[in-house]
Coordinates of C-alpha atoms and ligand atoms in Angstrom, one line a residue:
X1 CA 89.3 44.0 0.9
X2 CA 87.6 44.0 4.3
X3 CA 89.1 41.0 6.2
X4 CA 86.3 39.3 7.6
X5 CA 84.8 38.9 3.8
X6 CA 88.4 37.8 2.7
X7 CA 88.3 34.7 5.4
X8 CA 84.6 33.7 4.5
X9 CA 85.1 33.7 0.8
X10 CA 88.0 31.5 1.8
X11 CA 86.3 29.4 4.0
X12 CA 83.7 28.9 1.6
X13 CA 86.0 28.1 -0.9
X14 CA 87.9 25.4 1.2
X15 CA 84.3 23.7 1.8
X16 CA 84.1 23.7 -2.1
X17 CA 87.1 22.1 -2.8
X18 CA 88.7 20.7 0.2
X19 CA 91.4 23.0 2.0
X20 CA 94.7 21.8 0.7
X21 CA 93.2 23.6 -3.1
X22 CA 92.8 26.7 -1.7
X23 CA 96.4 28.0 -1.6
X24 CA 97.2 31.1 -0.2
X25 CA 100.7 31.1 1.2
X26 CA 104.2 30.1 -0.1
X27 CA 106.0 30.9 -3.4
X28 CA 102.5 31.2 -5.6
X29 CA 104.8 32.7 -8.8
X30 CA 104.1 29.5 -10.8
X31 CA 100.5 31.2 -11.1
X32 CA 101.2 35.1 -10.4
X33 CA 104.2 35.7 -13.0
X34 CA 103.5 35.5 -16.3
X35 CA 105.4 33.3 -18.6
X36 CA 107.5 36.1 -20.4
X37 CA 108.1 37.8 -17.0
X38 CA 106.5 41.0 -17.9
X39 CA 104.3 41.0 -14.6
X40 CA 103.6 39.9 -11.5
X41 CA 100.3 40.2 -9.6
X42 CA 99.1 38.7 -6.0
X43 CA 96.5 36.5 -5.7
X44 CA 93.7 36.7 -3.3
X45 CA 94.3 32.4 -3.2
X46 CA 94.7 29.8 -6.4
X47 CA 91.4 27.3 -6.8
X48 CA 91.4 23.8 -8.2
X49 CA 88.1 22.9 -8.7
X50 CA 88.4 19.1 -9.4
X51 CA 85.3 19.1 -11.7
X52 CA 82.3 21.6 -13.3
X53 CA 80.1 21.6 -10.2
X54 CA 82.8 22.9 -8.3
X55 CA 83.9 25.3 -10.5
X56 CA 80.1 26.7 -10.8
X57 CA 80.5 27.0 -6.8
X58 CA 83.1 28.7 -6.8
X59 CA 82.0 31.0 -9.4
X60 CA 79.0 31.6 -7.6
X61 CA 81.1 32.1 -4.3
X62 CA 82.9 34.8 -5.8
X63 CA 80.1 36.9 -7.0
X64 CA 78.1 36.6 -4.1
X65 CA 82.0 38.5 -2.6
X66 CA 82.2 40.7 -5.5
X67 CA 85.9 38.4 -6.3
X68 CA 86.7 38.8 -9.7
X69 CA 88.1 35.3 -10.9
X70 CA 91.2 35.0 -13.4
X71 CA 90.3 31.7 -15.4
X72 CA 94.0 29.9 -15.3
X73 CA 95.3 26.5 -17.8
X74 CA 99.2 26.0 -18.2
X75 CA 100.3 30.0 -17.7
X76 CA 101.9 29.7 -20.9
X77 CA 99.9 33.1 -22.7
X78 CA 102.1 35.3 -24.4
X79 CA 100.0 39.2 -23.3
X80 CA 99.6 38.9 -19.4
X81 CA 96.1 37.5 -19.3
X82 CA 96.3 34.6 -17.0
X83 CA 97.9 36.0 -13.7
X84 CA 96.4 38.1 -11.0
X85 CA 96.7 41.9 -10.8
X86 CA 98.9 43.3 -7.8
X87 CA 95.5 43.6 -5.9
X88 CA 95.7 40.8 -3.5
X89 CA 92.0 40.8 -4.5
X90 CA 91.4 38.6 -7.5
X91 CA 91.1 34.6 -7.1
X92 CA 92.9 32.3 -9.8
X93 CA 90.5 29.7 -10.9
X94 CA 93.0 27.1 -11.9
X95 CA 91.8 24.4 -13.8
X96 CA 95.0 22.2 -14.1
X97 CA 92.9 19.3 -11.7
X98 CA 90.3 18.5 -14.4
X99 CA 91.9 16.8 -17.3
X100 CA 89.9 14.0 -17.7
X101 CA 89.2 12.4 -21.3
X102 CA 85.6 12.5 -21.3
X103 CA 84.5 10.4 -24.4
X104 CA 86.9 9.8 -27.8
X105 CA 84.0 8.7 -30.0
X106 CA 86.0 7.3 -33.2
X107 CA 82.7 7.3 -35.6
X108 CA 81.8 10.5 -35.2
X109 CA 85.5 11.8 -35.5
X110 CA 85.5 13.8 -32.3
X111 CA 86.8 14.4 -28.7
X112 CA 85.5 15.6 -25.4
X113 CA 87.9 16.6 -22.8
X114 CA 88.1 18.8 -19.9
X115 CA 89.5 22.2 -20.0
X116 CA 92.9 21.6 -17.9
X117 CA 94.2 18.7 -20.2
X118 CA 97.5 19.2 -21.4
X119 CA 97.9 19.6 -25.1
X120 CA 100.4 17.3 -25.4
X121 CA 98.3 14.6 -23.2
X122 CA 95.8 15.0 -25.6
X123 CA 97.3 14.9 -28.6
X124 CA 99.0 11.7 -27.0
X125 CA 96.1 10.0 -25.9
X126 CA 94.3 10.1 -29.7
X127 CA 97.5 9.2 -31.4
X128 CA 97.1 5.7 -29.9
X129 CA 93.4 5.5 -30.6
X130 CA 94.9 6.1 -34.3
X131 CA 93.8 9.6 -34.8
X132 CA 95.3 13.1 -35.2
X133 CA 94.2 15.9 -32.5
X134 CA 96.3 18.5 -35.3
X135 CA 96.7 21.8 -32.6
X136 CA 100.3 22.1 -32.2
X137 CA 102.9 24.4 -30.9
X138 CA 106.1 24.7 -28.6
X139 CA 104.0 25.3 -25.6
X140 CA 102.3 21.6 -26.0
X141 CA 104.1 20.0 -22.8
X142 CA 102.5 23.0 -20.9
X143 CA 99.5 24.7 -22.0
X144 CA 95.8 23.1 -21.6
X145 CA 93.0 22.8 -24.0
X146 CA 91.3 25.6 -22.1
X147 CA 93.9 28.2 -22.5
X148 CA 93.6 26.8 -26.3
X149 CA 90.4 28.0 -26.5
X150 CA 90.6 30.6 -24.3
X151 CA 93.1 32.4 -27.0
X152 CA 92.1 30.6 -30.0
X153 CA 95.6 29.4 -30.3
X154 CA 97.1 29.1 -34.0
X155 CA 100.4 27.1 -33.6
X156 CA 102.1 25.3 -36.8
X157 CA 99.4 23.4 -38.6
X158 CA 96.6 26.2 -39.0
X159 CA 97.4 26.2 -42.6
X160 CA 95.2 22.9 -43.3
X161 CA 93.2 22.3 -39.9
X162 CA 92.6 25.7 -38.6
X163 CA 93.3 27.2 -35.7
X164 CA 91.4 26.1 -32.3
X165 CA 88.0 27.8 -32.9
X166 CA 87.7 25.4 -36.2
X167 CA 88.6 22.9 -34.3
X168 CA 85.8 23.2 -31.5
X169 CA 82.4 21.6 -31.8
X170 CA 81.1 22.5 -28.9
X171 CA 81.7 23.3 -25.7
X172 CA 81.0 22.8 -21.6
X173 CA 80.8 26.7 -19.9
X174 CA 80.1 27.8 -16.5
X175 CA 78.9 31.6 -17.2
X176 CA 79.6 34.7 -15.0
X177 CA 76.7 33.8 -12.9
X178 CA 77.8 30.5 -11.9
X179 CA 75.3 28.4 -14.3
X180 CA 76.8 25.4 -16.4
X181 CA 76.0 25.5 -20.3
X182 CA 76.5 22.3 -21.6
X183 CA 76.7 23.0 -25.8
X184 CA 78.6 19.3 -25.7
X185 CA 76.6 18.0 -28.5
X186 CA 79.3 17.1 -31.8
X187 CA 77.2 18.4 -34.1
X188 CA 78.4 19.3 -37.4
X189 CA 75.6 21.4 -38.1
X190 CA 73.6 23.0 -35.5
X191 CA 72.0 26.5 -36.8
X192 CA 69.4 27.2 -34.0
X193 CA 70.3 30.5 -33.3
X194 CA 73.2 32.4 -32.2
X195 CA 76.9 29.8 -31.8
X196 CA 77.4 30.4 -28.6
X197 CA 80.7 28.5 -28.1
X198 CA 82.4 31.2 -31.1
X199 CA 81.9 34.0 -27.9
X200 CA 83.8 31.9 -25.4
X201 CA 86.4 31.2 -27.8
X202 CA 89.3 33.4 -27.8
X203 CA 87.7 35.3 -25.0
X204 CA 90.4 35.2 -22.7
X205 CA 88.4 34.1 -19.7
X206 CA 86.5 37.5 -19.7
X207 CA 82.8 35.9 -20.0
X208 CA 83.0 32.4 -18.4
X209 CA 85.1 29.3 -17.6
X210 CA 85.4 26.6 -20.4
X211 CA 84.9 23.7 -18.2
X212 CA 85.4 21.1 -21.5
X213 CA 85.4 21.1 -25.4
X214 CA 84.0 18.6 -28.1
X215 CA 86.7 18.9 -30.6
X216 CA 87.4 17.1 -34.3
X217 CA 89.7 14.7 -35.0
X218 CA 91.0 13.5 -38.0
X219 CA 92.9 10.8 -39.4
X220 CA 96.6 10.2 -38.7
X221 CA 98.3 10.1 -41.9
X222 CA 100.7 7.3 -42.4
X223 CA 103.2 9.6 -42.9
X224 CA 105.0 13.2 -42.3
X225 CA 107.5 14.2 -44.0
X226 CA 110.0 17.3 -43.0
X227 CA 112.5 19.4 -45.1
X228 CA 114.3 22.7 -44.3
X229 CA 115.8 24.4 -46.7
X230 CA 117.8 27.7 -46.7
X231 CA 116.3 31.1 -48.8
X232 CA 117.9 34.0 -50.2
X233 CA 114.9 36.6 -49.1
X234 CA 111.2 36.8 -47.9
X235 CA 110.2 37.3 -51.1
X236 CA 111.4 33.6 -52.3
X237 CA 109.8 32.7 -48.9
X238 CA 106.9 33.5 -50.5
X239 CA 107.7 31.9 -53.6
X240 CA 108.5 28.5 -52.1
X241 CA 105.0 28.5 -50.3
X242 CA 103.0 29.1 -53.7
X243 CA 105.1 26.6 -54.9
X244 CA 104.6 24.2 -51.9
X245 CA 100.6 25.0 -52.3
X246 CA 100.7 23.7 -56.0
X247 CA 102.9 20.5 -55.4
X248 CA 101.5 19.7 -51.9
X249 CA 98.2 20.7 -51.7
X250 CA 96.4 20.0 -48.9
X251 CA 99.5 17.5 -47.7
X252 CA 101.1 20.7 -46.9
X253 CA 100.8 20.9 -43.1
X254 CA 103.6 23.2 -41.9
X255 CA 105.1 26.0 -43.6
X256 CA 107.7 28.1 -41.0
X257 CA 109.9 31.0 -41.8
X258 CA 113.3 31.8 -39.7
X259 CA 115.3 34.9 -40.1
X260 CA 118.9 34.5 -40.1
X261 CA 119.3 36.4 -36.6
X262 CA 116.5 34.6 -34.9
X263 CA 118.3 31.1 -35.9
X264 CA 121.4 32.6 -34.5
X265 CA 119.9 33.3 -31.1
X266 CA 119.1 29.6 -30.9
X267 CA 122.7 28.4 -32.0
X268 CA 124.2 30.8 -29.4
X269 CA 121.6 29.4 -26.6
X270 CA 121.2 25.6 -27.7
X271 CA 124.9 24.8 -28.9
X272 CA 123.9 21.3 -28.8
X273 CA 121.4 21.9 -31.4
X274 CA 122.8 21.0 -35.0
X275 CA 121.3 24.1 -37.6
X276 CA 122.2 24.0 -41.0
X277 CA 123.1 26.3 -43.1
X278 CA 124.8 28.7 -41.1
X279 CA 125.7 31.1 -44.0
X280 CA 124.7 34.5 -45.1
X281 CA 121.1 33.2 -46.6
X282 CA 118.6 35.4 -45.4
X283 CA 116.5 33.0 -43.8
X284 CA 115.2 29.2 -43.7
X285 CA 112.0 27.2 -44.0
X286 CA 110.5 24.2 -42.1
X287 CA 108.2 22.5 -44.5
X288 CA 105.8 19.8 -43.4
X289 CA 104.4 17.5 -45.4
X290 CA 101.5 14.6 -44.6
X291 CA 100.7 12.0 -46.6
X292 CA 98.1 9.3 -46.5
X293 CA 99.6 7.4 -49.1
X294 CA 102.9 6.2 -47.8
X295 CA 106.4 7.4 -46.6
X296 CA 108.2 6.8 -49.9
X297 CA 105.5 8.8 -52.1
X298 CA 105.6 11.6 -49.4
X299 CA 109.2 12.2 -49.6
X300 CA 108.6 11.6 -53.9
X301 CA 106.3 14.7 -53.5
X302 CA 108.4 16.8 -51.0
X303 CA 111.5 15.8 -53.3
X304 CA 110.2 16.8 -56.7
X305 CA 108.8 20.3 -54.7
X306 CA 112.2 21.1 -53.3
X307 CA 113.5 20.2 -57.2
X308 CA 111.5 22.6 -58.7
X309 CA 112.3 25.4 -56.2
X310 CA 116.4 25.1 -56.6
X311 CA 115.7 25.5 -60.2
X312 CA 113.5 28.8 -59.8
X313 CA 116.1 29.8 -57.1
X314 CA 114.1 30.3 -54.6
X315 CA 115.7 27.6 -52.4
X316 CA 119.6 27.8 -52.3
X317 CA 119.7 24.7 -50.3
X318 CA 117.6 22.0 -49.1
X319 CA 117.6 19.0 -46.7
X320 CA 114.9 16.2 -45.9
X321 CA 114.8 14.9 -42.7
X322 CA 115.4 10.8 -43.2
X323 CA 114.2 10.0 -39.7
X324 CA 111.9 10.8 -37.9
X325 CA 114.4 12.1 -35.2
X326 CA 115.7 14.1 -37.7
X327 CA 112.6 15.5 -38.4
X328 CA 111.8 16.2 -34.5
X329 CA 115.4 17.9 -34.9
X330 CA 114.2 20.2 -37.3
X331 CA 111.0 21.4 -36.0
X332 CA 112.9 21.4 -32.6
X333 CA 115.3 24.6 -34.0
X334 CA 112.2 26.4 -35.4
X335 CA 110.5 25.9 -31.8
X336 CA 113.5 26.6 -29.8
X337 CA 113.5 30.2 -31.3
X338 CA 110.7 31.6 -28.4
X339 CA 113.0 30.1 -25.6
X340 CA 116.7 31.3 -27.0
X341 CA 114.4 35.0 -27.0
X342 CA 113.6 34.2 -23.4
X343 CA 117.0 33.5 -22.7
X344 CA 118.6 36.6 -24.3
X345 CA 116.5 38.5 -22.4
X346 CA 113.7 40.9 -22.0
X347 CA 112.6 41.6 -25.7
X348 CA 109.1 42.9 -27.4
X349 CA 106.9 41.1 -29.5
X350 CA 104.5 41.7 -32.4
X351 CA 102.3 38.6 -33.3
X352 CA 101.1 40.4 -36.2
X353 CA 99.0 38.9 -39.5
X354 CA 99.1 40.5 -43.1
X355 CA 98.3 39.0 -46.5
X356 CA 101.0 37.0 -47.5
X357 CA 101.4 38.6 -50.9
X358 CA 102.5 41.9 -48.9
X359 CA 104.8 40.2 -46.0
X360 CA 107.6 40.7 -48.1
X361 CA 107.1 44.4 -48.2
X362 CA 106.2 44.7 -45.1
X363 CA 109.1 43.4 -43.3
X364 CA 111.2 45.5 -45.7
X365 CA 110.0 48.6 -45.1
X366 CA 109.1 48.4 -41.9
X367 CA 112.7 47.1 -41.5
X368 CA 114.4 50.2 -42.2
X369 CA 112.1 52.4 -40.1
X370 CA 113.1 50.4 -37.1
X371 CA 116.9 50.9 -37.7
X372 CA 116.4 54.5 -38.8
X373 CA 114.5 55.4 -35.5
X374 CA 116.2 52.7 -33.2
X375 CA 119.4 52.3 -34.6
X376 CA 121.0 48.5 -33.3
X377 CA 117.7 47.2 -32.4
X378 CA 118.1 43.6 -33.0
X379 CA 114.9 41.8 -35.4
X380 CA 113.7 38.8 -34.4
X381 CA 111.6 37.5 -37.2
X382 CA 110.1 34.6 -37.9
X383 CA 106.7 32.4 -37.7
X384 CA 103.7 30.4 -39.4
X385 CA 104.3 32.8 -42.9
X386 CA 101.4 29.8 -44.1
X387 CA 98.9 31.9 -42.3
X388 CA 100.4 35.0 -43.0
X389 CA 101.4 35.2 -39.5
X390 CA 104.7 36.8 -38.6
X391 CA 106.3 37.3 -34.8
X392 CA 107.9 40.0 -35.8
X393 CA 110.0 40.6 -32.3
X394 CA 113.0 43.1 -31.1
X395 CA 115.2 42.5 -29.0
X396 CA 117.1 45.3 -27.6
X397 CA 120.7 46.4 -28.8
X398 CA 123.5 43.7 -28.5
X399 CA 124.9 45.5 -24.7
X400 CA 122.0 47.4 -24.2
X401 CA 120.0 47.1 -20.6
X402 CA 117.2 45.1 -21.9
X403 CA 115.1 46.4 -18.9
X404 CA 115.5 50.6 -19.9
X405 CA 115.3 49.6 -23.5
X406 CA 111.6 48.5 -23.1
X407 CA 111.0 50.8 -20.7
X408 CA 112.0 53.7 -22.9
X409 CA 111.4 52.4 -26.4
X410 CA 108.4 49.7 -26.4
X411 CA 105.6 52.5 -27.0
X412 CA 107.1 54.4 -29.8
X413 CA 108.4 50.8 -31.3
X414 CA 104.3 49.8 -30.9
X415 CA 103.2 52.7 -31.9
X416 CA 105.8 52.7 -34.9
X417 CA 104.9 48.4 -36.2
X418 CA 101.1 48.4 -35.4
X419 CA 100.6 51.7 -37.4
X420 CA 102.3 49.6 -40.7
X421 CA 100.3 46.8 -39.4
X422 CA 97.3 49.1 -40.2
X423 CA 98.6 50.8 -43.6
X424 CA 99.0 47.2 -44.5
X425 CA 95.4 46.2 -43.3
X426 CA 97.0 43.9 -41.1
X427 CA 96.4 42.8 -37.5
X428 CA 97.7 43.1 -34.4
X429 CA 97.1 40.1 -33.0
X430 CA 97.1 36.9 -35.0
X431 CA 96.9 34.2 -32.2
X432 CA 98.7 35.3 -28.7
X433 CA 95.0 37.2 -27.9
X434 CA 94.9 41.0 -26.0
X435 CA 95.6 40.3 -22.6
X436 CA 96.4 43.5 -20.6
X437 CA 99.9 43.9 -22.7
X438 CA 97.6 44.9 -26.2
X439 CA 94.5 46.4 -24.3
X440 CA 95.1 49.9 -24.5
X441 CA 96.1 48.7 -28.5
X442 CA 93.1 46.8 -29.4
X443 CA 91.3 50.5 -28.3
X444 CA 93.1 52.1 -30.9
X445 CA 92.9 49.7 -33.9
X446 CA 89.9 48.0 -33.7
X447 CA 87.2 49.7 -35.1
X448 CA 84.6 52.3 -32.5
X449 CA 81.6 49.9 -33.6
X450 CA 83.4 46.6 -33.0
X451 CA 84.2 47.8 -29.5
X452 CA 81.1 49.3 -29.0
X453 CA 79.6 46.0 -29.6
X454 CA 82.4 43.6 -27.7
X455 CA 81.7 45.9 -24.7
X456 CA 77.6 45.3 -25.3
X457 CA 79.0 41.6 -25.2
X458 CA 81.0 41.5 -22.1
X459 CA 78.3 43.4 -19.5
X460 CA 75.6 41.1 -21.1
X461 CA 77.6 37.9 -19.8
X462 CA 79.4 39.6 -17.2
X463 CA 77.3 42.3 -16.0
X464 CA 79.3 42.9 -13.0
X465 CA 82.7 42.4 -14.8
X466 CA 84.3 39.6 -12.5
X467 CA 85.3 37.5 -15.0
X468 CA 89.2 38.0 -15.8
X469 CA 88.1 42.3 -15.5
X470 CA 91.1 44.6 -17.3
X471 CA 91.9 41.8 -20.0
X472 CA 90.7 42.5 -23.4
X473 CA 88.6 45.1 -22.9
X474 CA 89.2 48.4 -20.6
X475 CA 84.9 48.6 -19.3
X476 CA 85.3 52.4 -18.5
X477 CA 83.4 54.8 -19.5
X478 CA 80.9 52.0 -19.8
X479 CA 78.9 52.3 -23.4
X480 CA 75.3 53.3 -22.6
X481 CA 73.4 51.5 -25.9
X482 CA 74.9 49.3 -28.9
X483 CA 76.0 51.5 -31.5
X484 CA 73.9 52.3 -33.9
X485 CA 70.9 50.9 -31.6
Ligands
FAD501 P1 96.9 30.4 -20.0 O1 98.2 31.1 -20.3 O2 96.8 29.8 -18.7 O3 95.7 31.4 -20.3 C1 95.6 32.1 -21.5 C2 94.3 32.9 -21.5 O4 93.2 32.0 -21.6 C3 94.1 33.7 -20.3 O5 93.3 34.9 -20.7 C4 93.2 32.8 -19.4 O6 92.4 33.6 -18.5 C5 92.3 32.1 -20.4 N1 91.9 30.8 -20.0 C6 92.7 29.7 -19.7 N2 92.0 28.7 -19.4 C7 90.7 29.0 -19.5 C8 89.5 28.4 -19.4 N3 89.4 27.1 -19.0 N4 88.3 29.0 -19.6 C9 88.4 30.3 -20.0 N5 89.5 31.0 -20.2 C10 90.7 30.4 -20.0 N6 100.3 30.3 -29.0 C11 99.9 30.1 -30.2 O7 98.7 30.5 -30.5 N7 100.7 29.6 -31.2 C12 101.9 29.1 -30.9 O8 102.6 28.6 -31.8 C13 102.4 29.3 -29.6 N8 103.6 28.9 -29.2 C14 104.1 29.1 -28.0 C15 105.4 28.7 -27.7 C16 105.9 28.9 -26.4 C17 107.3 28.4 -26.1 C18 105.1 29.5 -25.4 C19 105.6 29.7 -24.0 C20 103.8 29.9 -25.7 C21 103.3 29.7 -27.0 N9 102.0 30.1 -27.4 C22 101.5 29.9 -28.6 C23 101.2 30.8 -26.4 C24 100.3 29.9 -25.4 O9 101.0 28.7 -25.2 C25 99.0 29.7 -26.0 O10 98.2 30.9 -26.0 C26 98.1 28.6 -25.2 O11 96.9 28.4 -25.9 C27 97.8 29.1 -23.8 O12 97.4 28.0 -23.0 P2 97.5 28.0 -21.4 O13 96.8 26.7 -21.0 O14 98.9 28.1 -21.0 O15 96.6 29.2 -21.1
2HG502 C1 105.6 30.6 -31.7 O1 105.1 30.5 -32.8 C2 104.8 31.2 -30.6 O2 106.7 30.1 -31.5 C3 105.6 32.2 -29.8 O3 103.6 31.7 -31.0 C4 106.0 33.4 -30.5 O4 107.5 34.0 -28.8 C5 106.8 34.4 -29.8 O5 106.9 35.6 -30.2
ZN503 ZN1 103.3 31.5 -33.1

């Protein structure tokens, strides 16, 4: 970039939002390298807008350079879709300065709040007003409502409240072009027209900025009960969640599955963590129960579940948490498992979806092709099995250089899980989004048309492709009508 235009996009940028927000110098890795420390890109500068009209002016002070803008929350994405390329070109809008509360209206069960809240703040904040934001996941401390949307996060309670899209009411955008669309209302029911907020969610910052959200509450039970019990195979996995479905019904509100080796990894990196059953059982369960009754008849219910399970022997053992430490305990091992990953190195993940009925089979056979054609490479399996969604990671031989293993092996080992991902009609990503990491995948399994018409999408928002360019979507060769138009 010519550097005349590089210091009066800055300088306009300072005037925007005050010079000590435009940051251009010093160790900038908290926003260039991506959280699993696949990449990292150089930014032009970081932006912190502290509000919407300064975000549309510095939209709008981009295009007028021809800056593409990376849209940025917590950095906590899982596909490389938040950090700068290596350009030295691209600006990262950060939004980690507007994290306001707007409005928590109680009788209308909803909550408006600005894209760089933390999740955890949020969450937080209606828990004392007495109600239950439900989006939950390891990453809570870290990540921001607008990288929630942004992905359409999932986390551990998407089997009763949804992941974030059904969680969003509406929502505050400035567009490519540097316009603000406020689609704030809280309506329940709004048909007039197209739903504009379901394109900006899980978008991945490719079309606009989510600036803030108008998203449902709902009670906070009175109480949530946790058990972990210990299973022979995936297949009584399976079991125990049918199971779970019939005694719990909707007071089922977490359902997690652990393999044996991924629990392992988080013994062997958190020896302070206490995780039972350390036997030869295949792997464990974190079940969640809520109840708006009371504790006692929560723990009746989980009780009698767990009962009928050991009978069918489909549970070979079984505690419930008596505390609610003990229960933070618990759903601390299953959420640990990401980190001990981290922490044993470079590894490669598949946050894959399938029908649950078929998980079982899956995993089995797709198992045994790994070993036969990667012999020692190490399965890390485990996730939300409620919403048939399985991380179903590899980590490279015990030994092996973690580095030349993904190097060398990642593609065929893709190439190998996402094509039994598609014989089992399956998807390749269930909640992490495309980023650049799954790009040149989502080209190959996603169908000609539906690209055809994401691409129609993308240049009719962001004609000029600034907005977060090379995520998602690869533009070129540019498609020159709908399909089928
Ligand atoms: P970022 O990483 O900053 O951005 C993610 C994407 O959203 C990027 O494409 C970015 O450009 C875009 N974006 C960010 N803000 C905006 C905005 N305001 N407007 C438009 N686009 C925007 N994910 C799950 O779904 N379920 C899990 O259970 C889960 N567990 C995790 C556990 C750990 C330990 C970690 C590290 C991550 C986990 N994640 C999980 C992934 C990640 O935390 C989520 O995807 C989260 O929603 C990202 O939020 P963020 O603020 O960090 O977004
Ligand atoms: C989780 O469920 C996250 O813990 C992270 O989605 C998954 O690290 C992963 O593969
Ligand atoms: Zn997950």
């Amino acid at each position: 970039m010519n550097p005349s235009k590089k210091q009066g996009l800055l300088q306009a940028l300072r005037a925007i939002v005050g010079a000590d927000q435009v940051l251009t110098e010093g160790d900038l890795s908290a926003w260039e390298l991506d959280w699993r420390k696949r990449e990292r890109g150089q930014a032009l500068a970081v932006v912190r807008p502290a509000n919407t009209e300064e975000v549309a002016l510095v939209v709008q002070a981009c295009a007028s350079a021809d800056v593409s803008i990376v849209p940025q929350g917590g950095n906590t994405g899982m596909v490389v879709g938040s950090t700068p390329d290596a350009s030295g070109t691209q600006v990262v809008l950060s939004l980690s300065r507007m994290k306001r509360i707007r409005q928590l209206d109680a009788a209308n069960l909803t909550v408006t709040v600005e894209a760089g809240c933390l999740l955890q703040t949020l969450q937080e904040a209606c828990a004392a007003a007495g109600f239950l934001y439900p989006l939950s996941m390891a990453s809570e401390g870290s990540c921001t409502v607008g990288g929630n949307l942004g992905t359409n996060a999932g986390g551990t309670q998407v089997l009763r409240y949804g992941n974030t899209r059904e969680l969003c009411l509406g929502l505050e955008v400035v567009t490519a072009t540097g316009e603000v669309w406020n689609g704030l209302s809280g309506l329940r029911k709004d048909n007039t027209g197209y739903d504009l907020r379901h394109l900006f969610i899980g978008s991945e910052g490719t079309l606009g900025v989510i600036t803030a959200a108008t998203l449902k509450l709902f009670p906070m039970p009175k109480a949530m009960v946790t058990a972990y019990a210990s299973l022979p195979s995936l297949d009584a996995a399976v079991q125990l969640l049918g199971l779970a479905h019939q005694h719990l019904s909707s007071g089922l509100t977490g359902f997690e599955v652990m393999g044996s080796f991924a629990l392992s990894l988080v013994r062997k990196h958190f020896p302070q963590q206490h995780v039972p059953f350390a036997g030869d059982d295949a792997f464990c369960v974190v079940l969640e129960l809520s109840d708006h009754d009371c504790e006692a008849h929560g723990r009746a219910l989980l009780e009698s579940l767990l009962e009928a399970a050991l009978q069918s022997g489909c549970v070979v053992d079984a505690v419930v948490a008596q505390t609610q430490a003990q229960a933070q305990a618990l759903w601390h091992i299953r959420e640990s498992i990401p980190l001990a990953q981290a922490q044993e190195g470079l590894n490669i993940k598949h946050d894959i979806s399938i029908a649950v009925s078929r998980i079982p089979d899956f995993v089995r056979e797709t198992d045994a092709a790994i070993q036969g054609a990667f012999p020692g490479a190490r399965m890390v399996n485990y996730g939300h099995l409620g919403d048939g969604n399985l991380h179903y990671n590899v980590q490279a031989p015990e030994g092996a250089d973690a580095e030349a293993f993904l190097r060398e092996q990642e593609k065929p080992l893709n190439a190998l899980v996402y094509a039994q991902v598609d014989r089992f009609n399956g998807s390749i990503s269930a909640e992490h989004g495309i980023g650049s990491l799954k790009r040149e995948k989502l080209a190959e399994h996603k169908s000609p048309v539906a690209l055809g018409l994401m691409r129609a999408i993308k240049l009719a928002l962001d004609p000029h492709n600034h907005m977060n360019p090379g995520r998602v979507l690869a533009l070129e060769p540019l498609p020159s009508k709908i399909p089928g138009a």
